[in-house]
Amino acid sequence: MKKLFLIAFACVAFISCEKEEVLREKSSDSMMKFDDLDHFMKTVDQVTDLETEEQVIEWITQNNINSLFLSDNHDLLNNSPRFLAAILNKNGNCTINDKLLLINNGSISIKDHDGSVKEIGRINISSSLDQNFPTDLAKSSNHYVMEKEWEQFNRVYYRNGCGNPFPKSLKYRLVHEFKKIETSFAGYNWEIEYSVNFRMSYKSSSWKDANQTERLLSYNLNGLIQITRFEGAVEHSIPVNISGSYDCSNPAKGNRKHVIGTHNVSSSSTSSSGRSTKYSVTGSINHQVNGDNSNVYYHNVNWFK
């Protein structure tokens, strides 16, 4: 099944399928270089099976990559699955048969020497921010409350590390997001990733991510995610039991992404249209700008579907 998939994939991408060793070179971009698509997909398969962040970091270290996963390219990192972020360099690239692989607006593409671009995969994202929550808390029944996934503040103070606070004003939002990232190659489903993301945005001409501002953060979340087939049978279950904290000696910056779990669907015959997700995640998140103790986002989480 997978061999047929790789053959079909190779035909779509018009890339040689000769089996040679993967070449890795340490340069300023430290980019992984694959001689053919077959070895690229085998590496994707290998990294997809890694279950923890520690395992991913160990793999990156062994392969000597200036990896996107360890970079401060928050915009790209926020919208890439963990397995792909590990393989690609900080700019979101690798090469296959000397052709550049890149990610742009959810498209995984290969750029040929003549400048032509061929899409070989897709990244589709759904988020708790997509539900168009009202600006204020709104009771939809006597049993539960729907709320927006961010809180807006006007900062009064700031501090660096554990130093003394000093006056510094800014209009900003603290954002908490439950996210599902589905990745496919050549029309074949590959992986579903679930994560919680914590970030900050500030008001300029538009709302932009604040990737350098230090923040204090603590969270404790519990629940269950179930991937079901169209007939209702449970294909995979992911228990949610995560916690973490960032204090003044180790503050959070940029987008802090905590991967809850992943589901490798590359060998499944179920199409994406025949698969759905049910989840229930509850808990608490405390989030603030470092030094701005008067503005704390106390978020009682109730994500469900």
CSV table of C-alpha atoms in Angstrom, one decimal:
chain,number,residue,atom,x,y,z
A,1,MET,CA,0.0,0.0,0.0
A,2,LYS,CA,2.7,2.5,1.0
A,3,LYS,CA,4.9,1.4,-1.9
A,4,LEU,CA,2.1,2.2,-4.3
A,5,PHE,CA,1.6,5.5,-2.6
A,6,LEU,CA,5.3,6.4,-2.9
A,7,ILE,CA,5.3,5.5,-6.6
A,8,ALA,CA,2.1,7.6,-7.2
A,9,PHE,CA,3.6,10.4,-5.2
A,10,ALA,CA,6.8,10.4,-7.2
A,11,CYS,CA,4.9,10.5,-10.4
A,12,VAL,CA,3.0,13.6,-9.3
A,13,ALA,CA,6.1,15.4,-8.2
A,14,PHE,CA,8.2,14.4,-11.3
A,15,ILE,CA,11.2,13.6,-9.1
A,16,SER,CA,13.6,10.7,-9.6
A,17,CYS,CA,13.0,7.7,-7.5
A,18,GLU,CA,16.6,6.4,-7.4
A,19,LYS,CA,17.5,5.1,-4.0
A,20,GLU,CA,20.6,6.8,-2.7
A,21,GLU,CA,21.8,7.9,0.7
A,22,VAL,CA,20.5,11.1,2.1
A,23,LEU,CA,23.1,13.8,2.1
A,24,ARG,CA,23.3,16.2,5.0
A,25,GLU,CA,25.5,19.3,4.9
A,26,LYS,CA,26.1,21.8,7.7
A,27,SER,CA,26.0,25.3,6.1
A,28,SER,CA,24.7,28.7,7.1
A,29,ASP,CA,21.2,27.4,6.4
A,30,SER,CA,22.0,23.8,7.5
A,31,MET,CA,19.5,22.3,5.1
A,32,MET,CA,18.8,18.6,4.7
A,33,LYS,CA,19.4,17.3,1.2
A,34,PHE,CA,17.6,14.3,-0.2
A,35,ASP,CA,18.7,12.5,-3.4
A,36,ASP,CA,15.1,11.3,-4.1
A,37,LEU,CA,11.6,11.5,-2.9
A,38,ASP,CA,11.6,7.9,-1.6
A,39,HIS,CA,14.2,8.8,1.1
A,40,PHE,CA,12.4,12.1,1.9
A,41,MET,CA,9.2,10.2,2.6
A,42,LYS,CA,11.0,7.5,4.6
A,43,THR,CA,12.4,10.3,6.8
A,44,VAL,CA,9.0,11.9,7.1
A,45,ASP,CA,7.7,8.5,8.2
A,46,GLN,CA,10.5,8.1,10.8
A,47,VAL,CA,10.0,11.5,12.3
A,48,THR,CA,6.2,11.2,12.4
A,49,ASP,CA,6.7,8.2,14.7
A,50,LEU,CA,8.5,10.3,17.3
A,51,GLU,CA,6.2,10.9,20.2
A,52,THR,CA,7.8,13.5,22.5
A,53,GLU,CA,9.6,16.8,22.0
A,54,GLU,CA,12.7,15.4,23.6
A,55,GLN,CA,12.8,12.6,20.9
A,56,VAL,CA,12.4,15.2,18.2
A,57,ILE,CA,15.2,17.4,19.6
A,58,GLU,CA,17.5,14.4,19.8
A,59,TRP,CA,16.8,13.5,16.2
A,60,ILE,CA,17.5,17.1,15.1
A,61,THR,CA,20.8,17.0,17.0
A,62,GLN,CA,21.9,13.7,15.5
A,63,ASN,CA,21.2,15.0,12.0
A,64,ASN,CA,22.9,18.4,12.5
A,65,ILE,CA,20.1,20.6,11.2
A,66,ASN,CA,19.5,24.3,11.9
A,67,SER,CA,15.9,23.2,12.3
A,68,LEU,CA,12.7,25.2,12.0
A,69,PHE,CA,11.5,23.4,15.1
A,70,LEU,CA,14.3,25.1,17.2
A,71,SER,CA,14.1,28.5,15.4
A,72,ASP,CA,12.4,31.8,16.2
A,73,ASN,CA,10.5,31.8,12.8
A,74,HIS,CA,7.2,31.9,14.8
A,75,ASP,CA,4.9,32.6,11.9
A,76,LEU,CA,6.0,29.5,9.9
A,77,LEU,CA,6.4,27.3,13.0
A,78,ASN,CA,3.0,28.1,14.3
A,79,ASN,CA,1.4,26.7,11.1
A,80,SER,CA,3.6,23.7,10.5
A,81,PRO,CA,3.3,20.1,11.9
A,82,ARG,CA,6.0,19.1,14.3
A,83,PHE,CA,7.4,16.4,12.0
A,84,LEU,CA,7.9,18.8,9.1
A,85,ALA,CA,9.3,21.5,11.3
A,86,ALA,CA,11.9,19.1,12.5
A,87,ILE,CA,13.0,18.1,9.0
A,88,LEU,CA,13.0,21.6,7.4
A,89,ASN,CA,15.6,24.3,8.1
A,90,LYS,CA,14.8,27.6,9.8
A,91,ASN,CA,13.5,29.1,6.5
A,92,GLY,CA,11.2,26.1,6.0
A,93,ASN,CA,13.3,24.4,3.2
A,94,CYS,CA,15.1,21.3,2.3
A,95,THR,CA,16.1,20.0,-1.2
A,96,ILE,CA,14.9,16.8,-3.0
A,97,ASN,CA,17.0,15.9,-6.1
A,98,ASP,CA,18.5,19.4,-5.9
A,99,LYS,CA,15.0,21.0,-6.1
A,100,LEU,CA,13.9,23.3,-3.3
A,101,LEU,CA,11.0,22.2,-1.1
A,102,LEU,CA,9.1,25.1,0.5
A,103,ILE,CA,5.9,25.9,2.4
A,104,ASN,CA,3.6,28.8,1.5
A,105,ASN,CA,0.1,29.4,2.6
A,106,GLY,CA,-0.5,25.8,3.5
A,107,SER,CA,1.0,24.5,0.3
A,108,ILE,CA,4.0,22.1,0.3
A,109,SER,CA,5.7,22.6,-3.0
A,110,ILE,CA,8.8,21.9,-4.9
A,111,LYS,CA,10.5,24.6,-6.9
A,112,ASP,CA,12.2,23.4,-10.1
A,113,HIS,CA,15.4,24.9,-11.6
A,114,ASP,CA,13.3,26.7,-14.2
A,115,GLY,CA,11.3,28.5,-11.5
A,116,SER,CA,8.2,26.4,-11.9
A,117,VAL,CA,6.4,25.2,-8.7
A,118,LYS,CA,4.6,21.9,-8.2
A,119,GLU,CA,2.4,21.3,-5.2
A,120,ILE,CA,3.0,17.9,-3.6
A,121,GLY,CA,1.2,18.3,-0.3
A,122,ARG,CA,-1.2,20.4,1.8
A,123,ILE,CA,-1.4,21.6,5.4
A,124,ASN,CA,-4.9,22.3,6.6
A,125,ILE,CA,-5.5,24.0,9.9
A,126,SER,CA,-8.6,24.3,12.1
A,127,SER,CA,-8.6,26.3,15.3
A,128,SER,CA,-10.7,27.3,18.2
A,129,LEU,CA,-10.2,30.9,17.0
A,130,ASP,CA,-12.3,30.0,13.9
A,131,GLN,CA,-15.5,29.8,15.8
A,132,ASN,CA,-16.2,33.6,15.8
A,133,PHE,CA,-16.6,33.9,19.5
A,134,PRO,CA,-18.3,37.2,20.6
A,135,THR,CA,-16.3,40.0,22.1
A,136,ASP,CA,-17.8,39.5,25.5
A,137,LEU,CA,-18.7,36.4,27.4
A,138,ALA,CA,-22.1,35.2,26.2
A,139,LYS,CA,-24.2,32.5,28.0
A,140,SER,CA,-25.6,30.2,25.4
A,141,SER,CA,-27.5,28.1,28.0
A,142,ASN,CA,-27.6,27.4,31.7
A,143,HIS,CA,-25.1,24.6,31.3
A,144,TYR,CA,-22.1,26.1,29.6
A,145,VAL,CA,-20.5,29.3,28.6
A,146,MET,CA,-18.8,30.1,25.2
A,147,GLU,CA,-16.0,32.6,25.3
A,148,LYS,CA,-13.4,34.2,23.1
A,149,GLU,CA,-10.0,32.7,23.0
A,150,TRP,CA,-8.1,35.9,23.8
A,151,GLU,CA,-8.2,38.8,26.3
A,152,GLN,CA,-7.2,42.4,25.5
A,153,PHE,CA,-5.2,44.7,27.8
A,154,ASN,CA,-3.5,48.0,28.0
A,155,ARG,CA,0.0,47.4,29.4
A,156,VAL,CA,1.2,49.6,32.2
A,157,TYR,CA,4.5,48.0,33.3
A,158,TYR,CA,7.1,45.7,31.8
A,159,ARG,CA,10.3,44.1,33.0
A,160,ASN,CA,13.2,42.1,31.6
A,161,GLY,CA,13.8,38.8,33.3
A,162,CYS,CA,13.4,39.1,37.1
A,163,GLY,CA,14.5,42.8,37.2
A,164,ASN,CA,12.5,45.7,38.4
A,165,PRO,CA,9.3,46.7,36.5
A,166,PHE,CA,9.3,50.0,34.6
A,167,PRO,CA,6.5,51.9,32.9
A,168,LYS,CA,5.8,50.9,29.3
A,169,SER,CA,2.4,51.1,27.6
A,170,LEU,CA,1.1,48.9,24.8
A,171,LYS,CA,-2.3,47.7,23.7
A,172,TYR,CA,-2.1,43.9,23.3
A,173,ARG,CA,-3.9,40.6,23.4
A,174,LEU,CA,-3.0,37.3,25.0
A,175,VAL,CA,-4.3,34.5,22.8
A,176,HIS,CA,-4.9,30.8,23.7
A,177,GLU,CA,-5.7,28.4,20.8
A,178,PHE,CA,-6.6,24.8,20.4
A,179,LYS,CA,-5.4,23.7,17.0
A,180,LYS,CA,-5.7,20.7,14.6
A,181,ILE,CA,-3.2,20.4,11.8
A,182,GLU,CA,-3.9,17.9,9.0
A,183,THR,CA,-1.1,17.1,6.6
A,184,SER,CA,-1.5,15.3,3.3
A,185,PHE,CA,0.9,14.3,0.5
A,186,ALA,CA,-0.3,13.9,-3.1
A,187,GLY,CA,-3.9,13.7,-1.9
A,188,TYR,CA,-3.1,11.0,0.7
A,189,ASN,CA,-3.7,11.8,4.3
A,190,TRP,CA,-0.6,11.5,6.4
A,191,GLU,CA,-0.9,12.9,9.9
A,192,ILE,CA,-3.2,14.7,12.3
A,193,GLU,CA,-1.6,16.8,15.0
A,194,TYR,CA,-3.4,18.4,18.0
A,195,SER,CA,-1.8,21.2,20.0
A,196,VAL,CA,-2.4,24.1,22.3
A,197,ASN,CA,-0.8,27.4,21.4
A,198,PHE,CA,-0.1,30.4,23.6
A,199,ARG,CA,0.9,33.8,22.0
A,200,MET,CA,0.7,37.5,22.2
A,201,SER,CA,-0.4,40.1,19.6
A,202,TYR,CA,0.0,43.9,19.7
A,203,LYS,CA,-1.9,46.7,18.0
A,204,SER,CA,0.0,48.5,15.3
A,205,SER,CA,-1.6,49.3,11.9
A,206,SER,CA,-3.1,45.8,12.4
A,207,TRP,CA,-2.7,43.1,15.0
A,208,LYS,CA,0.7,41.5,14.8
A,209,ASP,CA,2.4,38.7,16.8
A,210,ALA,CA,4.7,40.0,19.5
A,211,ASN,CA,7.6,37.5,19.3
A,212,GLN,CA,10.1,39.2,21.6
A,213,THR,CA,8.0,40.3,24.6
A,214,GLU,CA,8.6,38.2,27.7
A,215,ARG,CA,5.5,36.6,29.3
A,216,LEU,CA,4.7,34.6,32.4
A,217,LEU,CA,2.5,31.5,31.7
A,218,SER,CA,1.2,28.5,33.6
A,219,TYR,CA,-1.4,26.0,32.4
A,220,ASN,CA,-3.0,22.7,33.4
A,221,LEU,CA,-5.3,21.0,30.9
A,222,ASN,CA,-7.1,17.6,30.9
A,223,GLY,CA,-9.5,15.8,28.6
A,224,LEU,CA,-9.8,13.4,25.7
A,225,ILE,CA,-9.6,13.6,21.9
A,226,GLN,CA,-11.2,10.9,19.8
A,227,ILE,CA,-10.8,10.4,16.0
A,228,THR,CA,-13.8,8.5,14.7
A,229,ARG,CA,-14.7,6.9,11.4
A,230,PHE,CA,-17.8,7.9,9.5
A,231,GLU,CA,-19.7,5.0,11.0
A,232,GLY,CA,-19.0,6.2,14.5
A,233,ALA,CA,-16.2,3.7,15.4
A,234,VAL,CA,-13.3,5.2,17.4
A,235,GLU,CA,-10.1,4.9,15.3
A,236,HIS,CA,-7.8,6.5,17.8
A,237,SER,CA,-7.9,8.2,21.3
A,238,ILE,CA,-5.5,10.7,22.7
A,239,PRO,CA,-5.7,11.5,26.4
A,240,VAL,CA,-5.0,15.1,27.3
A,241,ASN,CA,-3.0,15.6,30.5
A,242,ILE,CA,-0.6,18.5,30.0
A,243,SER,CA,0.9,21.2,32.2
A,244,GLY,CA,3.7,23.7,32.0
A,245,SER,CA,5.0,27.0,33.4
A,246,TYR,CA,7.3,29.9,32.4
A,247,ASP,CA,8.5,32.3,35.1
A,248,CYS,CA,10.7,35.4,35.1
A,249,SER,CA,13.9,33.3,35.0
A,250,ASN,CA,12.5,31.4,32.0
A,251,PRO,CA,9.9,33.6,30.3
A,252,ALA,CA,7.8,32.6,27.3
A,253,LYS,CA,8.4,34.4,24.0
A,254,GLY,CA,6.6,34.2,20.7
A,255,ASN,CA,4.3,31.3,20.0
A,256,ARG,CA,4.6,28.6,22.6
A,257,LYS,CA,3.2,25.4,21.1
A,258,HIS,CA,2.5,22.3,23.2
A,259,VAL,CA,1.7,19.3,21.0
A,260,ILE,CA,-0.9,17.2,22.8
A,261,GLY,CA,-0.7,14.2,20.5
A,262,THR,CA,-0.6,13.0,16.9
A,263,HIS,CA,-2.2,10.3,14.8
A,264,ASN,CA,-0.4,8.8,11.9
A,265,VAL,CA,-3.1,8.0,9.3
A,266,SER,CA,-0.8,7.3,6.3
A,267,SER,CA,-1.6,3.6,6.3
A,268,SER,CA,-5.4,4.1,6.9
A,269,SER,CA,-7.9,3.5,4.1
A,270,THR,CA,-10.3,6.1,5.7
A,271,SER,CA,-10.5,9.3,3.7
A,272,SER,CA,-10.4,12.7,5.5
A,273,SER,CA,-14.1,13.1,4.6
A,274,GLY,CA,-14.8,9.9,6.4
A,275,ARG,CA,-13.0,10.9,9.6
A,276,SER,CA,-14.0,13.3,12.3
A,277,THR,CA,-12.7,14.6,15.6
A,278,LYS,CA,-14.5,14.8,19.0
A,279,TYR,CA,-12.8,16.5,21.9
A,280,SER,CA,-13.4,17.8,25.4
A,281,VAL,CA,-10.6,19.7,27.0
A,282,THR,CA,-10.9,21.6,30.3
A,283,GLY,CA,-8.5,23.3,32.7
A,284,SER,CA,-6.9,26.6,33.5
A,285,ILE,CA,-4.4,29.0,31.9
A,286,ASN,CA,-2.8,32.0,33.7
A,287,HIS,CA,-1.0,34.3,31.3
A,288,GLN,CA,0.5,37.8,31.6
A,289,VAL,CA,3.2,40.1,30.3
A,290,ASN,CA,6.3,40.0,32.4
A,291,GLY,CA,6.1,42.8,35.0
A,292,ASP,CA,2.5,43.7,34.2
A,293,ASN,CA,0.9,42.2,37.3
A,294,SER,CA,-2.3,44.2,37.1
A,295,ASN,CA,-3.3,42.5,33.8
A,296,VAL,CA,-3.6,38.8,34.0
A,297,TYR,CA,-5.6,36.6,31.7
A,298,TYR,CA,-7.2,33.9,33.9
A,299,HIS,CA,-8.7,31.5,31.4
A,300,ASN,CA,-11.0,28.7,32.5
A,301,VAL,CA,-10.8,26.5,29.5
A,302,ASN,CA,-13.8,24.6,28.1
A,303,TRP,CA,-12.9,23.4,24.5
A,304,PHE,CA,-15.3,20.8,23.2
A,305,LYS,CA,-16.8,19.5,20.0
